[in-house]
Amino acid sequence: MIGLRLRDRVGGGNLVTHLAGQSAQLYQALHGVGAGMGRMDSYGWRTRERVPTPHDFDAAMREAYANGITPVILLEYEGSYQFLDPPQPIGSYQDWFAAGQAMARRFRPNGDWGLENGIANFGATIFMAINEPDVQATIPQKAYHDALAGLADGVHSVDAGLRVVPGGFATCNSHGDAKLRGYGPAIADLLEDGRLDGIDLHTYYTDRWYPMTRGRAFSVQTCFDRIKQAMGLKRDVNFYTTEFNVARAGAWEEADVAARLFLSAVWDQIAVVGNDGHSPRMILAFPWNLGDTPRVDGPHYAMAKGENPWVPEARGRVFETVLKLAGDMRITSIDRTRGLYRLSGPDAELIVWQNIAGWTGRPGRAVEIELPEWATRIEVWGWDGLRRALPATGGRFVVDDLNENETYMIRVPRR
């Protein structure tokens, strides 16, 4: 999956199952930016007796298929469910094994749902559960471990090639806690033995609590590496993000400021590397929330300014531009020391430079890059679109007259 086009690894959410038929705004947003995936979640995926009800997803799956969006299935469970009347405890290994088996059997590509609907080669290959357990931190850690072990074993009993991932963690970002309030080390063995494919981190960059303007100490890579170290992992696990954004608040309240920083945030998420420091490990990158206007999500994280039809806010336009340039590309190299990332596609190559102090060892007004031999011109893109186009030649080439504290995308057309 790492080799897929970028647009096939990005998307948004949530495609809530009980709101099937009411998700037009989000589908418009996904189509508008050119993304190919959506997080599909359910709050009613089992009975009070913890018997799985996979048909809860049927209508939403039909809608996703009709819209050409590949779903990532999330089984919602949060700590407060334990204190409902009547309570809904998290359940046992066996409960979650049954859920994983039922969901995978029905919704994997060419599974029961596809066969019943005459739909081939479409379905979910990634299954997630228990979103942000570290926020409320009320689920017993052993029960959390056993639930994810059961889910993973149940899914893999149907198809060993399917991926199982714990629902996103939040507290490394919000509280600097690499142990994720204990929930990270609790599942370390499941990540080490491969039953869980990777780690999903929710990163909200803010001027006060997570200021990317102060360097890579406030990057998602830093959290990813610290969490793996706290778990004692040796296996090179994958990276997922089903929620990230730049908060329009405080010093970043202006839409243009948030949009400029959001471009840097996008590439921070996309360019996550593994243990060797240069191999790409990003599987999914979903910002939150592409479809929402401030009426729904408040001004901080809403990436739309118009409803039905969807109209993107400045950060939404940035994401649209990234996929316009790189959507059909694949990552070919990541140099985090220089803050330089390269991608290649059928029509062009792309060189991304994070010209931000603390993100590149050589910030400034110019960057030296290596262009392919066939290069005849380049386009210099910023957060607000195309800045300029100029002739170029293959080999070493200096792009100058750049602004500091910005991320740039340098497109090299093949013809």
Coordinates of C-alpha atoms in Angstrom, one line a residue:
M1 CA 0.0 0.0 0.0
I2 CA 3.0 2.3 0.6
G3 CA 3.5 2.3 -3.2
L4 CA 0.0 3.6 -4.0
R5 CA -0.6 7.0 -5.5
L6 CA -0.9 9.8 -2.9
R7 CA -4.6 10.4 -3.6
D8 CA -5.3 6.7 -2.8
R9 CA -3.9 7.2 0.7
V10 CA -5.6 10.4 1.7
G11 CA -9.2 11.3 2.6
G12 CA -11.4 12.4 5.4
G13 CA -14.2 11.6 7.7
N14 CA -16.5 10.7 9.2
L15 CA -18.9 8.8 7.0
V16 CA -21.1 7.9 9.9
T17 CA -23.2 4.8 9.2
H18 CA -26.5 6.0 10.7
L19 CA -26.2 9.1 8.6
A20 CA -25.9 7.3 5.3
G21 CA -27.8 9.4 2.7
Q22 CA -26.9 12.6 4.6
S23 CA -23.2 12.8 3.8
A24 CA -23.3 14.7 0.5
Q25 CA -21.2 17.6 1.9
L26 CA -18.3 15.3 2.8
Y27 CA -18.5 13.5 -0.5
Q28 CA -18.4 16.8 -2.3
A29 CA -15.3 17.7 -0.2
L30 CA -13.5 14.4 -1.0
H31 CA -14.3 14.8 -4.7
G32 CA -13.4 18.5 -4.6
V33 CA -9.9 17.9 -3.3
G34 CA -9.4 14.7 -5.3
A35 CA -9.1 12.3 -2.3
G36 CA -9.9 8.6 -2.6
M37 CA -10.6 7.4 0.9
G38 CA -13.0 8.1 3.8
R39 CA -13.1 7.0 7.5
M40 CA -16.4 5.2 8.0
D41 CA -17.5 4.9 11.6
S42 CA -20.3 3.3 13.5
Y43 CA -21.7 3.8 17.0
G44 CA -24.1 0.9 16.5
W45 CA -21.9 -2.0 15.3
R46 CA -23.0 -4.4 18.0
T47 CA -25.9 -5.1 20.4
R48 CA -25.9 -4.4 24.1
E49 CA -25.0 -8.1 24.5
R50 CA -21.9 -7.4 22.3
V51 CA -23.1 -9.4 19.3
P52 CA -21.7 -7.7 16.1
T53 CA -24.2 -6.2 13.7
P54 CA -22.2 -5.8 10.5
H55 CA -25.3 -4.9 8.4
D56 CA -25.2 -1.5 10.2
F57 CA -22.5 -0.6 7.6
D58 CA -24.4 -1.8 4.5
A59 CA -26.1 1.4 3.4
A60 CA -23.0 3.5 4.0
M61 CA -20.9 1.0 2.0
R62 CA -23.3 1.3 -0.9
E63 CA -23.0 5.1 -0.7
A64 CA -19.2 5.0 -0.6
Y65 CA -19.1 2.7 -3.6
A66 CA -21.5 4.9 -5.6
N67 CA -19.2 7.9 -4.8
G68 CA -15.9 6.0 -5.6
I69 CA -14.5 6.4 -2.1
T70 CA -12.7 3.5 -0.4
P71 CA -13.7 3.1 3.3
V72 CA -11.6 2.6 6.3
I73 CA -13.8 1.0 8.9
L74 CA -13.8 2.4 12.5
L75 CA -15.6 0.6 15.3
E76 CA -16.3 3.5 17.8
Y77 CA -15.9 2.8 21.5
E78 CA -15.0 5.4 24.1
G79 CA -14.5 5.1 27.8
S80 CA -17.8 6.8 28.7
Y81 CA -19.7 3.9 27.4
Q82 CA -18.8 2.0 30.5
F83 CA -20.9 4.4 32.6
L84 CA -24.1 4.4 30.6
D85 CA -27.3 3.1 32.0
P86 CA -27.2 0.2 31.4
P87 CA -23.4 0.2 31.1
Q88 CA -21.6 -1.1 28.0
P89 CA -18.3 -2.5 29.0
I90 CA -15.6 -2.9 26.4
G91 CA -16.0 -6.7 26.3
S92 CA -13.7 -9.7 26.1
Y93 CA -11.2 -11.0 23.6
Q94 CA -13.8 -13.3 22.3
D95 CA -16.3 -10.5 21.8
W96 CA -13.8 -8.5 19.7
F97 CA -12.6 -11.6 17.8
A98 CA -16.3 -12.2 16.7
A99 CA -16.6 -8.5 15.7
G100 CA -13.4 -8.5 13.7
Q101 CA -14.3 -11.8 11.9
A102 CA -17.8 -10.6 11.1
M103 CA -16.7 -7.2 9.7
A104 CA -13.8 -8.6 7.7
R105 CA -15.9 -11.4 6.3
R106 CA -18.6 -9.0 5.1
F107 CA -16.7 -5.9 4.0
R108 CA -13.3 -7.0 2.7
P109 CA -13.0 -6.7 -1.1
N110 CA -15.0 -9.5 -2.7
G111 CA -16.5 -10.4 0.8
D112 CA -20.1 -11.3 1.5
W113 CA -21.3 -7.7 1.0
G114 CA -19.7 -7.4 -2.4
L115 CA -21.0 -10.8 -3.5
E116 CA -24.5 -10.0 -2.4
N117 CA -24.4 -6.7 -4.3
G118 CA -22.6 -7.8 -7.4
I119 CA -19.6 -5.5 -6.6
A120 CA -16.1 -6.8 -7.2
N121 CA -12.8 -5.6 -5.9
F122 CA -14.2 -3.0 -3.5
G123 CA -14.2 -2.9 0.2
A124 CA -12.3 -2.2 3.4
T125 CA -8.7 -3.4 3.8
I126 CA -8.1 -1.4 7.0
F127 CA -10.0 -1.9 10.3
M128 CA -9.7 0.4 13.3
A129 CA -11.3 0.5 16.8
I130 CA -11.5 2.4 20.1
N131 CA -10.8 6.0 19.1
E132 CA -8.6 8.1 21.3
P133 CA -8.6 5.9 24.4
D134 CA -6.0 8.1 26.0
V135 CA -8.2 11.1 26.2
Q136 CA -10.6 9.9 28.9
A137 CA -8.2 7.1 29.9
T138 CA -10.9 5.1 31.7
I139 CA -10.7 1.8 29.8
P140 CA -8.7 -0.8 31.8
Q141 CA -5.4 -1.2 29.9
K142 CA -5.5 -5.0 29.9
A143 CA -9.1 -5.0 28.5
Y144 CA -8.0 -2.5 25.9
H145 CA -5.1 -4.8 24.9
D146 CA -7.3 -7.9 24.8
A147 CA -10.0 -6.1 22.7
L148 CA -7.4 -5.1 20.0
A149 CA -5.9 -8.6 20.1
G150 CA -9.3 -10.1 19.5
L151 CA -10.1 -7.7 16.7
A152 CA -6.8 -8.3 15.0
D153 CA -7.1 -12.1 15.3
G154 CA -10.7 -12.0 14.1
V155 CA -9.9 -9.9 11.1
H156 CA -6.8 -12.0 10.2
S157 CA -8.8 -15.3 10.6
V158 CA -10.6 -14.2 7.4
D159 CA -7.7 -12.6 5.5
A160 CA -4.1 -12.3 6.9
G161 CA -3.4 -9.5 4.4
L162 CA -5.9 -7.1 6.0
R163 CA -4.6 -4.3 8.3
V164 CA -5.8 -3.7 11.8
V165 CA -4.8 -0.4 13.6
P166 CA -5.8 1.0 17.0
G167 CA -8.0 4.1 16.7
G168 CA -6.0 7.3 16.8
F169 CA -4.1 8.5 19.9
A170 CA -4.2 12.2 21.0
T171 CA -2.1 12.8 24.1
C172 CA 1.4 12.9 22.6
N173 CA 0.2 15.9 20.7
S174 CA -2.0 17.4 23.4
H175 CA 0.1 16.6 26.5
G176 CA 3.5 15.5 25.3
D177 CA 2.9 12.0 26.7
A178 CA 4.8 9.5 24.6
K179 CA 3.3 6.7 26.7
L180 CA -0.2 7.8 25.7
R181 CA -1.3 7.5 29.3
G182 CA -0.2 3.9 29.3
Y183 CA -2.2 2.7 26.3
G184 CA 0.8 2.6 24.0
P185 CA 3.0 0.2 26.0
A186 CA -0.2 -1.8 26.7
I187 CA -0.3 -2.9 23.1
A188 CA 3.4 -3.0 22.3
D189 CA 3.4 -6.8 21.9
L190 CA 0.6 -6.6 19.3
L191 CA 2.6 -4.0 17.3
E192 CA 5.8 -6.0 17.7
D193 CA 4.4 -9.3 16.5
G194 CA 2.6 -7.6 13.5
R195 CA -1.0 -8.2 14.6
L196 CA -1.4 -4.4 14.6
D197 CA 0.0 -2.8 11.5
G198 CA 0.9 0.7 12.9
I199 CA 0.1 3.7 15.0
D200 CA -2.6 6.3 14.3
L201 CA -1.7 9.7 15.7
H202 CA -4.1 12.7 15.8
T203 CA -2.1 15.9 15.5
Y204 CA -3.5 19.3 16.0
Y205 CA -0.9 22.0 15.6
T206 CA -1.6 25.1 17.7
D207 CA 0.4 28.3 18.3
R208 CA 0.3 27.7 22.0
W209 CA 0.5 23.9 22.6
Y210 CA 2.0 22.4 19.4
P211 CA 3.8 25.3 17.5
M212 CA 5.4 23.9 14.4
T213 CA 7.0 27.3 14.0
R214 CA 9.4 26.3 16.8
G215 CA 11.0 23.4 14.8
R216 CA 10.7 19.7 14.4
A217 CA 10.3 19.1 18.2
F218 CA 6.7 19.9 17.3
S219 CA 6.4 17.5 14.3
V220 CA 4.4 14.3 14.1
Q221 CA 7.7 12.5 13.3
T222 CA 8.9 13.4 16.8
C223 CA 5.8 12.0 18.4
F224 CA 6.0 8.8 16.3
D225 CA 9.6 8.2 17.2
R226 CA 9.1 9.0 20.9
I227 CA 6.1 6.6 21.1
K228 CA 7.9 3.8 19.5
Q229 CA 10.8 4.3 21.9
A230 CA 8.5 4.3 24.9
M231 CA 7.0 1.0 23.6
G232 CA 10.4 -0.5 23.1
L233 CA 9.5 -1.5 19.5
K234 CA 12.1 -3.1 17.2
R235 CA 9.7 -3.8 14.3
D236 CA 9.4 -1.0 11.8
V237 CA 5.7 -0.2 12.1
N238 CA 3.6 2.0 9.8
F239 CA 2.3 5.4 10.4
Y240 CA -1.4 6.5 10.1
T241 CA -3.2 9.8 10.7
T242 CA -7.0 9.9 10.6
E243 CA -7.1 13.4 12.1
F244 CA -4.7 16.4 11.7
N245 CA -5.1 20.1 11.2
V246 CA -3.7 23.5 12.0
A247 CA -5.9 25.4 14.5
R248 CA -7.1 28.8 13.4
A249 CA -6.7 30.4 16.8
G250 CA -4.5 32.8 18.7
A251 CA -1.6 34.0 16.6
W252 CA -2.8 31.7 13.8
E253 CA -6.3 33.0 13.6
E254 CA -6.1 34.6 10.2
A255 CA -7.1 32.2 7.4
D256 CA -4.0 32.9 5.3
V257 CA -1.7 32.2 8.3
A258 CA -3.3 28.9 9.1
A259 CA -3.3 27.9 5.4
R260 CA 0.4 28.7 5.0
L261 CA 1.2 26.5 8.1
F262 CA -1.3 23.8 6.9
L263 CA 0.9 23.2 3.8
S264 CA 3.8 22.4 6.1
A265 CA 1.6 20.2 8.3
V266 CA 0.4 18.2 5.3
W267 CA 4.0 17.4 4.3
D268 CA 4.9 16.7 7.9
Q269 CA 2.3 13.9 7.9
I270 CA 3.1 12.6 4.4
A271 CA 6.8 12.4 4.9
V272 CA 7.0 10.4 8.1
V273 CA 9.8 7.9 7.9
G274 CA 10.7 4.6 9.6
N275 CA 13.6 3.5 11.8
D276 CA 16.3 4.1 9.1
G277 CA 15.4 7.8 8.9
H278 CA 14.5 7.9 5.2
S279 CA 12.1 5.1 4.2
P280 CA 8.4 6.4 4.0
R281 CA 6.0 4.9 6.5
M282 CA 2.8 6.9 5.9
I283 CA -0.2 4.7 5.0
L284 CA -3.1 7.2 5.6
A285 CA -3.2 11.0 6.0
F286 CA -6.7 12.4 6.7
P287 CA -7.2 16.0 7.8
W288 CA -10.1 16.9 10.1
N289 CA -12.5 18.1 8.8
L290 CA -12.7 18.6 5.1
G291 CA -16.5 18.8 4.9
D292 CA -17.3 20.9 8.0
T293 CA -18.1 24.6 8.1
P294 CA -17.8 26.6 11.3
R295 CA -21.5 26.0 11.9
V296 CA -20.7 22.4 12.4
D297 CA -17.1 22.3 13.7
G298 CA -16.4 25.8 14.9
P299 CA -13.8 28.0 13.2
H300 CA -10.7 26.2 14.5
Y301 CA -10.8 23.1 12.4
A302 CA -13.6 23.6 9.8
M303 CA -12.0 23.3 6.3
A304 CA -15.2 24.5 4.4
K305 CA -16.8 27.9 4.2
G306 CA -19.8 26.9 2.1
E307 CA -22.4 24.1 2.3
N308 CA -24.2 22.3 -0.5
P309 CA -22.3 23.0 -2.6
W310 CA -19.1 22.5 -0.7
V311 CA -16.8 25.5 -0.9
P312 CA -13.3 25.1 0.5
E313 CA -11.8 27.3 3.2
A314 CA -8.2 28.4 2.7
R315 CA -6.8 25.1 4.2
G316 CA -9.2 23.1 2.0
R317 CA -7.8 24.9 -1.0
V318 CA -4.2 24.1 0.1
F319 CA -5.1 20.4 0.3
E320 CA -6.7 20.6 -3.1
T321 CA -3.5 22.1 -4.5
V322 CA -1.4 19.4 -2.9
L323 CA -3.4 16.7 -4.6
K324 CA -3.6 18.6 -7.9
L325 CA 0.2 18.5 -8.0
A326 CA 1.0 15.3 -6.2
G327 CA -2.2 13.2 -6.2
D328 CA -1.0 10.8 -9.0
M329 CA 2.6 10.7 -7.6
R330 CA 4.5 8.3 -5.4
I331 CA 7.2 9.3 -2.9
T332 CA 10.7 8.4 -4.1
S333 CA 12.9 9.9 -1.4
I334 CA 12.8 11.8 1.9
D335 CA 15.7 13.8 3.3
R336 CA 14.5 15.1 6.6
T337 CA 17.8 16.8 7.4
R338 CA 17.4 19.2 4.5
G339 CA 13.7 19.1 4.6
L340 CA 13.5 17.9 1.0
Y341 CA 11.1 15.3 -0.3
R342 CA 10.8 14.0 -3.9
L343 CA 7.9 12.5 -5.6
S344 CA 7.4 11.1 -9.1
G345 CA 4.4 10.8 -11.4
P346 CA 3.5 10.2 -15.0
D347 CA 3.5 13.9 -15.9
A348 CA 6.0 15.5 -13.6
E349 CA 8.3 15.2 -10.6
L350 CA 7.8 17.2 -7.4
I351 CA 10.4 18.5 -5.0
V352 CA 9.0 19.7 -1.6
W353 CA 11.2 22.0 0.6
Q354 CA 10.2 22.9 4.1
N355 CA 12.0 26.2 4.3
I356 CA 11.4 26.6 8.0
A357 CA 14.0 27.1 10.8
G358 CA 14.3 23.9 12.7
W359 CA 12.8 21.8 9.8
T360 CA 15.8 22.2 7.4
G361 CA 19.4 22.6 8.2
R362 CA 19.7 25.3 5.6
P363 CA 16.8 27.7 5.8
G364 CA 17.0 30.8 3.7
R365 CA 16.0 32.6 0.5
A366 CA 17.4 29.9 -1.9
V367 CA 17.7 26.2 -2.2
E368 CA 19.9 24.0 -4.4
I369 CA 18.2 21.0 -5.9
E370 CA 19.1 18.3 -8.4
L371 CA 16.9 18.3 -11.4
P372 CA 16.4 15.3 -13.8
E373 CA 18.4 15.5 -17.1
W374 CA 15.3 16.0 -19.1
A375 CA 14.1 19.1 -17.2
T376 CA 13.5 22.2 -19.3
R377 CA 11.4 24.3 -16.8
I378 CA 10.1 24.3 -13.3
E379 CA 7.1 25.7 -11.5
V380 CA 7.3 27.1 -8.0
W381 CA 4.2 26.6 -5.9
G382 CA 3.4 28.0 -2.4
W383 CA 0.4 27.6 -0.1
D384 CA -1.5 30.2 -2.2
G385 CA -0.9 28.5 -5.6
L386 CA 1.6 29.0 -8.5
R387 CA 4.1 31.7 -7.7
R388 CA 6.2 31.6 -10.9
A389 CA 7.5 29.4 -13.7
L390 CA 11.0 29.6 -15.1
P391 CA 13.3 27.8 -17.5
A392 CA 15.7 25.3 -16.0
T393 CA 18.2 22.7 -17.0
G394 CA 19.0 19.3 -15.6
G395 CA 21.6 18.8 -12.9
R396 CA 22.3 21.2 -10.0
F397 CA 19.9 24.1 -10.0
V398 CA 19.4 27.0 -7.6
V399 CA 15.9 28.3 -6.9
D400 CA 16.1 31.7 -5.3
D401 CA 14.0 34.6 -4.3
L402 CA 12.0 32.5 -1.9
N403 CA 10.3 33.5 1.4
E404 CA 11.6 32.1 4.6
N405 CA 9.3 30.2 7.0
E406 CA 7.3 28.6 4.1
T407 CA 7.0 25.2 2.5
Y408 CA 7.5 25.2 -1.3
M409 CA 6.5 22.6 -3.9
I410 CA 8.7 22.7 -7.0
R411 CA 7.1 20.9 -10.0
V412 CA 9.2 19.7 -12.8
P413 CA 7.0 18.9 -15.9
R414 CA 8.0 16.1 -18.1
R415 CA 7.0 18.0 -21.2

